[in-house]
Amino acid sequence: MAQQKQLQVAIGGASGETGMSIVNALLDSPDRFDVIALVRPESASKPVYQDIASRGVSIKIVDFKDIEALTGILEGVDIVISCLTVEQMAEEHALIDASHAAGVGRFVPSFFAVVCPPRGVLDLRSIKEDFLDRCKRLYLPYTAIDIGWWFQSSLPLVPSKRLDTQISLPDTILGLDGNVPTAVTDVSDIGKYVARIIADPRTLNKLVFAYGEVTTQNKVWASVEEATGETIPRSYLSKEEAEATMVELKEVVSNNHADLPSLYKLTMTAYKYTTVIRGDNTPERAAYLGYLNAKLLYPDVQCKSIKAFVSEIVEGSRSAVVYQDRPEHPITKMRGKGTKR
Amino acid sequence: MAQQKQLQVAIGGASGETGMSIVNALLDSPDRFDVIALVRPESASKPVYQDIASRGVSIKIVDFKDIEALTGILEGVDIVISCLTVEQMAEEHALIDASHAAGVGRFVPSFFAVVCPPRGVLDLRSIKEDFLDRCKRLYLPYTAIDIGWWFQSSLPLVPSKRLDTQISLPDTILGLDGNVPTAVTDVSDIGKYVARIIADPRTLNKLVFAYGEVTTQNKVWASVEEATGETIPRSYLSKEEAEATMVELKEVVSNNHADLPSLYKLTMTAYKYTTVIRGDNTPERAAYLGYLNAKLLYPDVQCKSIKAFVSEIVEGSRSAVVYQDRPEHPITKMRGKGTKR
């Protein structure tokens, strides 16, 4: 046995892109982590859970709304990581309450996205701040981790359509002139960082920014053009256009909550606004906003470069297909069956 | 001239208890600070402004709602400190925008109260968090300073009524059993800390907790009993009573916004709830919430002890009369003319 204490880590939403990245990284250190997946009864039959169970993850069927039962399951757990979706707000609040009641040593709320000021820029961010505020009211030890924008949703398509089947969430529009710096990360690298962060006393009750590299949309476009030999037509979005679109779509969505395509477009425009128009998603902004920088904490962690990722996609040795096998995921639902943008 | 750069400091709300503590401290270091008081036209005739003008403060008449004019006034200013009241929310937001537009090096929002989780405990705190969120959206360099609960509003009255004229905001009810630790500060000591904090690069973009000492209501009551020889009858407030009172008063106030005495009682109950029932107002809680501790940053700063303060009040060499000469102050308005509690 390892000399360091074996840490009990429970994960909600383990089957998602972020959850699987984390589970894979924790399973790579079996002497450090015991991994528990908290699974809703309706998800228990997913093949992914059979797969991770066979690799050593304990599967616990839970009702995220039954705080008492959830508390019982979390007793003795050192770290709880939420990778629940934004649709599962009530479940995340219950998980916070149960983690507090069980005396969990560290709660990692479902952040795992871009750096952004707490309120008034991105509605999804405000929801996450509510999670954090709930932790703070309870003095529940926490670490909130943001990871920037995924490589997987940073690549443009090319005119020949040869990348269409490999990229399910392409980036088709450049913010401003395409030169706004923004931090990007391979989803597969998230887990490596998380495995370090959750075992590190320096990150307790902190925000941490763990990203692969800082790039610009123009650099990414150029990488794809270089790797494919194709010229990608450019489409630009100004600050004023983005703001007008958001005002318009907020109106549409507030009049019809069931209009998921409009909600999707609103969400994606707001993300574009904060990242590649306002320029919030950088290490410098993160430092101002109080984040620790994982690059400084863990200089030995090696991350994939987006240039290497582009090569893999173009060679076909890897795909950037996300969400598509999961009809229950809010992104899939919002985008509608078979739609792409 | 001093070798260190002379800092231009502009203060809004300079004539209040906190503002005057800060002005006095800054005037004590005339080689470090140039002090500007931002004064509304309707306040310009107050004797206090004539007094501080005679002591070296530049008085600038401003319309806090005219952002363009305010920006012009703030150009070249290094530090802006807001001691505006909670009624002046629109003015504070304008001051933030103007400070940003003018390129001010550090903005100190109107916190200067108890340590408390950001949202869901104390409504006044949420309003202050909105100030901070506005700063963060603009990446305006900031320092938010909390100072605990004032000595001036921590003392009980005694049965002989001999302290009644000296204490305008007595503390008459003990939270729980009276033993909950809480940080208290002599209003006169706030400025000493602020003068250090605003010139310190370590405190940029941070929360700072600057307090006199940690005590309990029982210790304060005992000090007053010892100094007066009188026995003070005890009245206790439980968590459940405080919560029920707040629910009831929120209902009353939401039905009648003009019911200022109820709003006052709600505010005071909420303050009592966070400080001496929940126990939020301590250095340990502050550390969890991300505050730097001014005791560790400035171990040489000497603060008055509450025991010494009690002696001065009982001897009559000092008074704890606050707000009473200011009919326009929200506390005075809420409490109503001549009422005391």
Coordinates of C-alpha atoms in Angstrom, one line a residue, chain A residues 117-121 133 135-142 205 278 280 285 288-289, chain B residues 117-121 133 135-142 205 278 280 285 288-289:
Chain A
P117 CA -16.6 37.3 -14.0
P118 CA -19.1 35.9 -11.5
R119 CA -22.3 37.7 -12.5
G120 CA -23.7 39.7 -15.4
V121 CA -21.7 38.2 -18.3
D133 CA -22.3 30.6 -2.5
C135 CA -20.9 25.9 -0.2
K136 CA -19.8 29.2 1.4
R137 CA -22.9 29.5 3.6
L138 CA -22.1 26.0 4.9
Y139 CA -18.3 26.5 5.2
L140 CA -18.0 23.4 3.1
P141 CA -14.4 23.1 2.0
Y142 CA -14.4 23.5 -1.8
N205 CA -11.2 26.9 -0.8
R278 CA -14.6 40.3 -24.0
D280 CA -12.3 36.9 -20.1
R285 CA -8.1 37.7 -16.1
Y288 CA -7.4 39.1 -11.2
L289 CA -10.5 37.1 -10.5
Chain B
P117 CA -20.9 34.6 3.2
P118 CA -21.6 36.5 -0.1
R119 CA -25.3 35.7 -0.6
G120 CA -28.3 34.2 1.2
V121 CA -27.4 35.3 4.8
D133 CA -19.2 42.0 -9.2
C135 CA -15.8 45.9 -10.4
K136 CA -14.9 42.4 -11.6
R137 CA -16.8 42.8 -14.9
L138 CA -14.7 45.8 -15.6
Y139 CA -11.4 44.4 -14.2
L140 CA -11.3 47.4 -12.0
P141 CA -8.5 46.9 -9.5
Y142 CA -10.2 46.7 -6.1
N205 CA -7.9 42.6 -5.9
R278 CA -24.2 31.9 12.9
D280 CA -19.7 34.3 10.5
R285 CA -14.5 32.2 8.7
Y288 CA -12.2 30.4 4.5
L289 CA -14.1 33.1 2.6

